[in-house]
Coordinates of N, CA and C in Angstrom, one line a residue:
M1 N -64.4 39.9 0.0 CA -64.9 38.7 0.6 C -66.3 38.9 1.1
D2 N -66.5 40.1 1.9 CA -67.8 40.3 2.5 C -68.8 40.5 1.3
H3 N -68.5 41.2 0.3 CA -69.4 41.4 -0.8 C -69.8 40.1 -1.5
L4 N -68.8 39.2 -1.7 CA -69.1 38.0 -2.3 C -70.0 37.2 -1.4
G5 N -69.8 37.2 -0.1 CA -70.7 36.6 0.8 C -72.2 37.2 0.6
D6 N -72.2 38.4 0.4 CA -73.6 39.1 0.2 C -74.2 38.5 -1.0
R7 N -73.4 38.3 -2.1 CA -74.0 37.8 -3.3 C -74.5 36.4 -3.2
F8 N -73.7 35.6 -2.4 CA -74.2 34.2 -2.1 C -75.5 34.2 -1.3
A9 N -75.6 35.1 -0.3 CA -76.8 35.3 0.5 C -78.0 35.7 -0.4
E10 N -77.8 36.7 -1.2 CA -78.9 37.1 -2.1 C -79.4 36.0 -3.0
E11 N -78.6 35.1 -3.4 CA -79.0 33.9 -4.2 C -79.4 32.7 -3.3
E12 N -79.4 32.9 -2.0 CA -79.7 31.8 -1.0 C -78.9 30.6 -1.2
L13 N -77.6 30.9 -1.5 CA -76.6 29.8 -1.6 C -75.8 29.7 -0.3
P14 N -75.7 28.5 0.4 CA -75.0 28.4 1.6 C -73.5 28.7 1.5
F15 N -72.9 29.4 2.4 CA -71.5 29.7 2.3 C -70.9 30.0 3.7
S16 N -69.6 30.0 3.9 CA -68.9 30.4 5.0 C -67.7 31.2 4.6
L17 N -67.4 32.3 5.3 CA -66.3 33.2 5.0 C -65.1 32.8 5.9
F18 N -63.9 32.9 5.3 CA -62.7 32.6 6.0 C -61.7 33.7 5.6
D19 N -61.2 34.5 6.5 CA -60.1 35.4 6.3 C -58.9 34.7 6.8
V20 N -58.0 34.2 6.0 CA -56.9 33.4 6.3 C -56.1 34.0 7.4
D21 N -55.8 35.4 7.3 CA -54.9 36.0 8.2 C -55.4 35.8 9.7
W22 N -56.7 35.7 10.0 CA -57.1 35.6 11.4 C -56.9 34.1 11.9
F23 N -56.6 33.2 11.0 CA -56.4 31.8 11.5 C -54.9 31.5 11.8
H24 N -54.0 32.5 11.5 CA -52.6 32.2 11.8 C -52.0 33.3 12.6
R25 N -52.7 34.4 12.9 CA -52.1 35.5 13.7 C -52.0 35.2 15.2
S26 N -50.9 34.6 15.5 CA -50.5 34.3 16.8 C -49.0 34.4 17.0
W27 N -48.6 34.5 18.2 CA -47.2 34.6 18.5 C -46.9 34.0 19.9
P28 N -45.8 33.2 20.1 CA -44.9 32.8 19.1 C -45.3 31.7 18.3
S29 N -44.7 31.5 17.2 CA -45.1 30.3 16.4 C -44.3 29.1 16.8
A30 N -44.8 27.9 16.4 CA -44.1 26.7 16.8 C -42.8 26.6 16.1
A31 N -41.8 26.0 16.7 CA -40.5 25.8 16.1 C -40.6 25.1 14.7
D32 N -41.5 24.2 14.6 CA -41.6 23.5 13.4 C -42.6 24.1 12.4
D33 N -43.1 25.2 12.7 CA -44.1 25.9 11.9 C -44.0 27.4 12.0
P34 N -42.8 27.9 11.6 CA -42.5 29.4 11.8 C -43.4 30.4 11.1
A35 N -44.1 29.9 10.0 CA -45.1 30.9 9.4 C -46.5 30.6 9.8
N36 N -46.6 29.7 10.8 CA -47.9 29.3 11.3 C -48.9 28.7 10.3
V37 N -48.4 28.2 9.1 CA -49.3 27.6 8.1 C -49.9 26.3 8.6
L38 N -49.3 25.5 9.4 CA -49.9 24.3 9.9 C -50.9 24.6 10.9
T39 N -50.6 25.5 11.8 CA -51.6 26.0 12.8 C -52.8 26.6 12.1
E40 N -52.6 27.4 11.1 CA -53.7 28.0 10.3 C -54.6 27.0 9.7
A41 N -54.0 25.9 9.1 CA -54.8 24.8 8.5 C -55.6 24.1 9.6
K42 N -55.0 23.8 10.7 CA -55.8 23.1 11.8 C -56.9 24.0 12.3
N43 N -56.6 25.3 12.5 CA -57.8 26.2 12.9 C -58.9 26.3 11.9
M44 N -58.5 26.4 10.6 CA -59.5 26.5 9.6 C -60.3 25.2 9.5
R45 N -59.6 24.1 9.6 CA -60.3 22.8 9.5 C -61.3 22.6 10.7
A46 N -60.9 23.1 11.9 CA -61.9 23.0 12.9 C -63.1 23.8 12.7
V47 N -62.9 25.0 12.2 CA -64.0 25.9 12.0 C -64.9 25.4 10.8
W48 N -64.2 24.9 9.8 CA -64.9 24.3 8.7 C -65.8 23.1 9.1
N49 N -65.2 22.3 9.9 CA -66.0 21.2 10.5 C -67.2 21.6 11.2
N50 N -67.1 22.7 12.0 CA -68.3 23.2 12.7 C -69.3 23.7 11.7
Y51 N -68.9 24.4 10.7 CA -69.9 24.9 9.7 C -70.6 23.8 9.0
L52 N -69.8 22.7 8.7 CA -70.4 21.6 8.0 C -71.5 20.9 8.8
E53 N -71.4 21.0 10.1 CA -72.5 20.4 10.9 C -73.8 21.0 10.6
T54 N -73.9 22.1 10.1 CA -75.2 22.8 9.8 C -75.6 22.6 8.4
G55 N -74.8 21.9 7.6 CA -75.1 21.5 6.2 C -74.1 21.9 5.3
P56 N -74.1 21.4 4.0 CA -73.1 21.7 3.0 C -73.1 23.2 2.7
R57 N -71.9 23.7 2.3 CA -71.8 25.1 2.0 C -70.5 25.3 1.2
T58 N -70.4 26.4 0.7 CA -69.2 26.8 -0.1 C -68.3 27.6 0.8
P59 N -67.0 27.3 0.9 CA -66.1 28.1 1.6 C -65.6 29.3 0.7
I60 N -65.7 30.5 1.2 CA -65.2 31.6 0.5 C -64.0 32.1 1.4
V61 N -62.8 32.0 0.7 CA -61.6 32.2 1.5 C -60.8 33.4 0.9
A62 N -60.4 34.3 1.8 CA -59.6 35.4 1.4 C -58.1 35.2 2.0
G63 N -57.2 35.1 1.0 CA -55.8 34.9 1.4 C -55.0 34.8 0.2
V64 N -53.7 34.6 0.5 CA -52.8 34.5 -0.6 C -52.2 33.1 -0.8
I65 N -52.4 32.6 -2.0 CA -51.8 31.3 -2.4 C -50.6 31.4 -3.2
E66 N -49.5 31.3 -2.6 CA -48.2 31.5 -3.3 C -47.7 30.3 -4.1
S67 N -48.2 29.1 -3.8 CA -47.6 27.9 -4.3 C -48.6 26.9 -4.5
V68 N -48.3 25.8 -5.3 CA -49.1 24.7 -5.4 C -49.3 24.0 -4.1
E69 N -48.2 24.1 -3.2 CA -48.3 23.4 -1.8 C -49.4 24.2 -1.0
D70 N -49.4 25.5 -1.2 CA -50.5 26.2 -0.4 C -51.9 25.8 -0.9
A71 N -52.1 25.7 -2.2 CA -53.4 25.3 -2.8 C -53.7 24.0 -2.3
R72 N -52.8 23.0 -2.3 CA -53.1 21.7 -1.8 C -53.5 21.7 -0.3
R73 N -52.7 22.5 0.5 CA -53.1 22.5 1.9 C -54.6 23.0 2.1
Y74 N -54.9 24.0 1.4 CA -56.3 24.5 1.5 C -57.3 23.5 1.0
E75 N -57.0 22.8 0.0 CA -57.9 21.8 -0.6 C -58.0 20.6 0.5
E76 N -57.0 20.4 1.2 CA -57.1 19.3 2.2 C -57.9 19.8 3.4
V77 N -57.8 21.1 3.7 CA -58.6 21.7 4.8 C -60.1 21.6 4.5
F78 N -60.5 21.9 3.2 CA -61.9 21.9 2.9 C -62.4 20.7 2.3
G79 N -61.5 19.7 2.0 CA -61.9 18.4 1.4 C -62.5 18.5 0.0
R80 N -62.0 19.5 -0.8 CA -62.6 19.7 -2.1 C -61.5 20.5 -2.9
E81 N -61.7 20.4 -4.2 CA -60.9 21.2 -5.2 C -61.5 22.6 -5.1
L82 N -60.6 23.6 -5.0 CA -60.9 25.0 -4.9 C -60.8 25.7 -6.2
R83 N -61.7 26.6 -6.5 CA -61.5 27.5 -7.7 C -60.8 28.7 -7.2
I84 N -59.6 28.9 -7.5 CA -58.8 30.0 -7.0 C -58.9 31.2 -7.9
V85 N -59.2 32.4 -7.3 CA -59.3 33.6 -8.0 C -58.1 34.5 -7.7
H86 N -57.5 35.0 -8.7 CA -56.3 35.9 -8.6 C -56.7 37.3 -8.8
L87 N -56.8 38.2 -7.8 CA -57.1 39.6 -7.9 C -55.9 40.3 -8.2
V88 N -55.8 41.1 -9.2 CA -54.7 41.9 -9.6 C -55.0 43.4 -9.6
A89 N -54.0 44.2 -9.4 CA -54.1 45.6 -9.5 C -52.8 46.2 -10.0
S90 N -52.8 47.3 -10.7 CA -51.6 47.9 -11.2 C -50.8 48.3 -10.0
P91 N -49.4 48.5 -10.1 CA -48.6 48.8 -9.0 C -49.1 50.1 -8.2
G92 N -49.4 51.1 -9.0 CA -49.8 52.3 -8.4 C -51.2 52.2 -7.6
V93 N -52.1 51.5 -8.1 CA -53.3 51.2 -7.4 C -53.1 50.3 -6.1
A94 N -52.3 49.3 -6.3 CA -52.0 48.4 -5.2 C -51.4 49.2 -4.0
E95 N -50.4 50.0 -4.4 CA -49.7 50.8 -3.4 C -50.7 51.8 -2.7
Q96 N -51.5 52.5 -3.5 CA -52.5 53.4 -2.9 C -53.4 52.7 -2.0
R97 N -53.9 51.5 -2.3 CA -54.8 50.7 -1.4 C -54.1 50.3 -0.1
L98 N -52.8 49.8 -0.3 CA -52.1 49.5 0.9 C -51.8 50.7 1.9
R99 N -51.5 51.9 1.3 CA -51.3 53.0 2.1 C -52.6 53.4 2.8
R100 N -53.8 53.2 2.3 CA -55.0 53.6 3.0 C -55.3 52.7 4.2
R101 N -54.6 51.5 4.2 CA -54.9 50.5 5.3 C -54.1 50.8 6.5
Y102 N -53.1 51.6 6.4 CA -52.2 51.9 7.6 C -52.1 53.3 7.9
D103 N -52.1 53.7 9.2 CA -51.8 55.0 9.7 C -50.3 55.1 9.9
A104 N -49.9 56.3 10.3 CA -48.4 56.7 10.5 C -47.9 55.8 11.6
G105 N -48.6 55.3 12.5 CA -48.1 54.5 13.6 C -47.8 53.1 13.2
R106 N -48.2 52.7 12.1 CA -48.0 51.4 11.5 C -47.1 51.4 10.3
A107 N -46.1 52.2 10.3 CA -45.2 52.4 9.1 C -44.5 51.0 8.8
D108 N -44.0 50.4 9.8 CA -43.3 49.1 9.6 C -44.2 48.1 8.9
A109 N -45.4 48.0 9.3 CA -46.3 47.0 8.6 C -46.6 47.5 7.2
L110 N -46.8 48.7 7.0 CA -47.0 49.2 5.6 C -45.8 48.9 4.7
N111 N -44.6 49.2 5.2 CA -43.4 48.9 4.4 C -43.2 47.4 4.2
W112 N -43.5 46.6 5.1 CA -43.4 45.2 4.9 C -44.4 44.8 3.8
H113 N -45.7 45.3 3.8 CA -46.7 44.9 2.8 C -46.3 45.4 1.5
L114 N -45.8 46.6 1.4 CA -45.3 47.2 0.1 C -44.2 46.3 -0.6
A115 N -43.3 45.9 0.3 CA -42.2 45.1 -0.3 C -42.7 43.7 -0.6
N116 N -43.5 43.1 0.2 CA -44.0 41.8 0.0 C -45.0 41.8 -1.2
H117 N -45.7 42.8 -1.4 CA -46.6 42.9 -2.6 C -45.8 42.8 -3.8
R118 N -44.7 43.5 -3.9 CA -43.9 43.5 -5.1 C -43.4 42.1 -5.4
R119 N -42.9 41.4 -4.3 CA -42.5 40.0 -4.4 C -43.6 39.1 -4.9
L120 N -44.8 39.2 -4.3 CA -45.9 38.4 -4.6 C -46.3 38.6 -6.1
V121 N -46.3 39.8 -6.6 CA -46.6 40.1 -7.9 C -45.7 39.3 -8.9
A122 N -44.5 39.2 -8.5 CA -43.5 38.5 -9.4 C -43.8 37.0 -9.3
V123 N -44.1 36.5 -8.1 CA -44.3 35.1 -7.9 C -45.6 34.7 -8.7
L124 N -46.7 35.4 -8.4 CA -48.0 35.1 -8.9 C -48.2 35.3 -10.4
A125 N -47.3 36.1 -11.0 CA -47.3 36.3 -12.4 C -47.1 35.0 -13.3
H126 N -46.4 34.1 -12.6 CA -46.1 32.8 -13.2 C -46.9 31.6 -12.8
A127 N -47.9 31.9 -11.9 CA -48.7 30.9 -11.3 C -49.7 30.4 -12.3
D128 N -49.9 29.0 -12.3 CA -50.9 28.5 -13.2 C -52.1 27.8 -12.4
W129 N -52.3 28.1 -11.2 CA -53.3 27.4 -10.3 C -54.5 28.3 -10.2
H130 N -54.6 29.4 -11.0 CA -55.8 30.2 -10.8 C -56.9 29.9 -11.8
A131 N -58.1 29.7 -11.4 CA -59.2 29.5 -12.2 C -59.7 30.7 -13.0
L132 N -59.4 31.9 -12.3 CA -59.8 33.2 -12.8 C -58.9 34.3 -12.3
T133 N -58.7 35.2 -13.2 CA -57.9 36.4 -12.8 C -58.8 37.6 -13.1
V134 N -58.9 38.5 -12.1 CA -59.8 39.7 -12.2 C -58.8 41.0 -12.0
D135 N -58.9 41.8 -12.9 CA -58.2 43.1 -12.8 C -59.1 44.0 -12.0
T136 N -58.6 44.5 -10.8 CA -59.5 45.2 -9.9 C -59.3 46.7 -10.1
D137 N -58.4 47.2 -10.9 CA -58.2 48.6 -11.1 C -59.6 49.3 -11.5
G138 N -59.9 50.3 -10.8 CA -61.2 51.0 -11.2 C -62.4 50.4 -10.7
L139 N -62.3 49.2 -10.0 CA -63.6 48.5 -9.5 C -63.7 48.7 -8.0
T140 N -64.9 48.8 -7.6 CA -65.2 48.8 -6.1 C -65.2 47.4 -5.7
P141 N -65.0 47.2 -4.3 CA -65.1 45.8 -3.9 C -66.4 45.1 -4.3
A142 N -67.5 45.8 -4.3 CA -68.8 45.1 -4.7 C -68.7 44.7 -6.2
Q143 N -68.1 45.5 -7.1 CA -68.0 45.2 -8.5 C -67.0 44.1 -8.7
V144 N -66.0 43.9 -7.9 CA -65.1 42.8 -7.9 C -65.8 41.6 -7.6
A145 N -66.6 41.6 -6.5 CA -67.4 40.4 -6.1 C -68.4 40.0 -7.2
A146 N -69.0 41.0 -7.8 CA -70.0 40.7 -8.9 C -69.2 40.0 -10.1
A147 N -68.0 40.5 -10.4 CA -67.3 39.9 -11.5 C -66.9 38.5 -11.2
V148 N -66.5 38.2 -9.9 CA -66.1 36.8 -9.5 C -67.3 36.0 -9.5
F149 N -68.4 36.4 -8.9 CA -69.6 35.6 -8.8 C -70.1 35.3 -10.2
T150 N -70.1 36.2 -11.1 CA -70.7 36.0 -12.5 C -69.8 34.9 -13.2
A151 N -68.4 35.2 -13.1 CA -67.5 34.3 -13.8 C -67.5 32.9 -13.3
L152 N -67.6 32.7 -12.0 CA -67.6 31.4 -11.4 C -68.9 30.7 -11.4
D153 N -70.0 31.4 -11.5 CA -71.3 31.0 -11.7 C -71.7 29.9 -10.7
P154 N -71.7 30.3 -9.4 CA -72.0 29.3 -8.3 C -73.4 28.8 -8.3
V155 N -74.3 29.5 -9.0 CA -75.7 29.1 -9.0 C -75.8 27.8 -9.7
R156 N -75.0 27.6 -10.8 CA -75.1 26.4 -11.6 C -74.0 25.4 -11.2
G157 N -73.1 25.9 -10.3 CA -72.1 25.0 -9.8 C -70.8 25.1 -10.6

């Protein structure tokens, strides 16, 4: 996400970055919103509205869209159709990347992410809401951003 923002800045294209995880990480969740997705949407909408006060821009969002309902919720937040990019990695590469994110003191979080990643791979393999899929094996984050930027061609819209 940061590298994609850098590409937008290099081209002088207005943008705003959103890491979805930071908009729903709170506890406890509301009884009617156990996964905090409604809270997340409200938080993102508020920040998006603040960004829009300074002018039109492109939202660059890092998160997981597991369903058509998720995609619609994000489109409602931003008031526009989104071009969703599916980043994929082979199981070995994905596991290696996840293991680098956690130290020994966060084994429970690592184990949850390893199990959830396997589940997500199965769900997203059948998804048809992606505008672009990028195989990230062997690519640096900057190379992934370059591939996404080139394929989506935001300069021309």
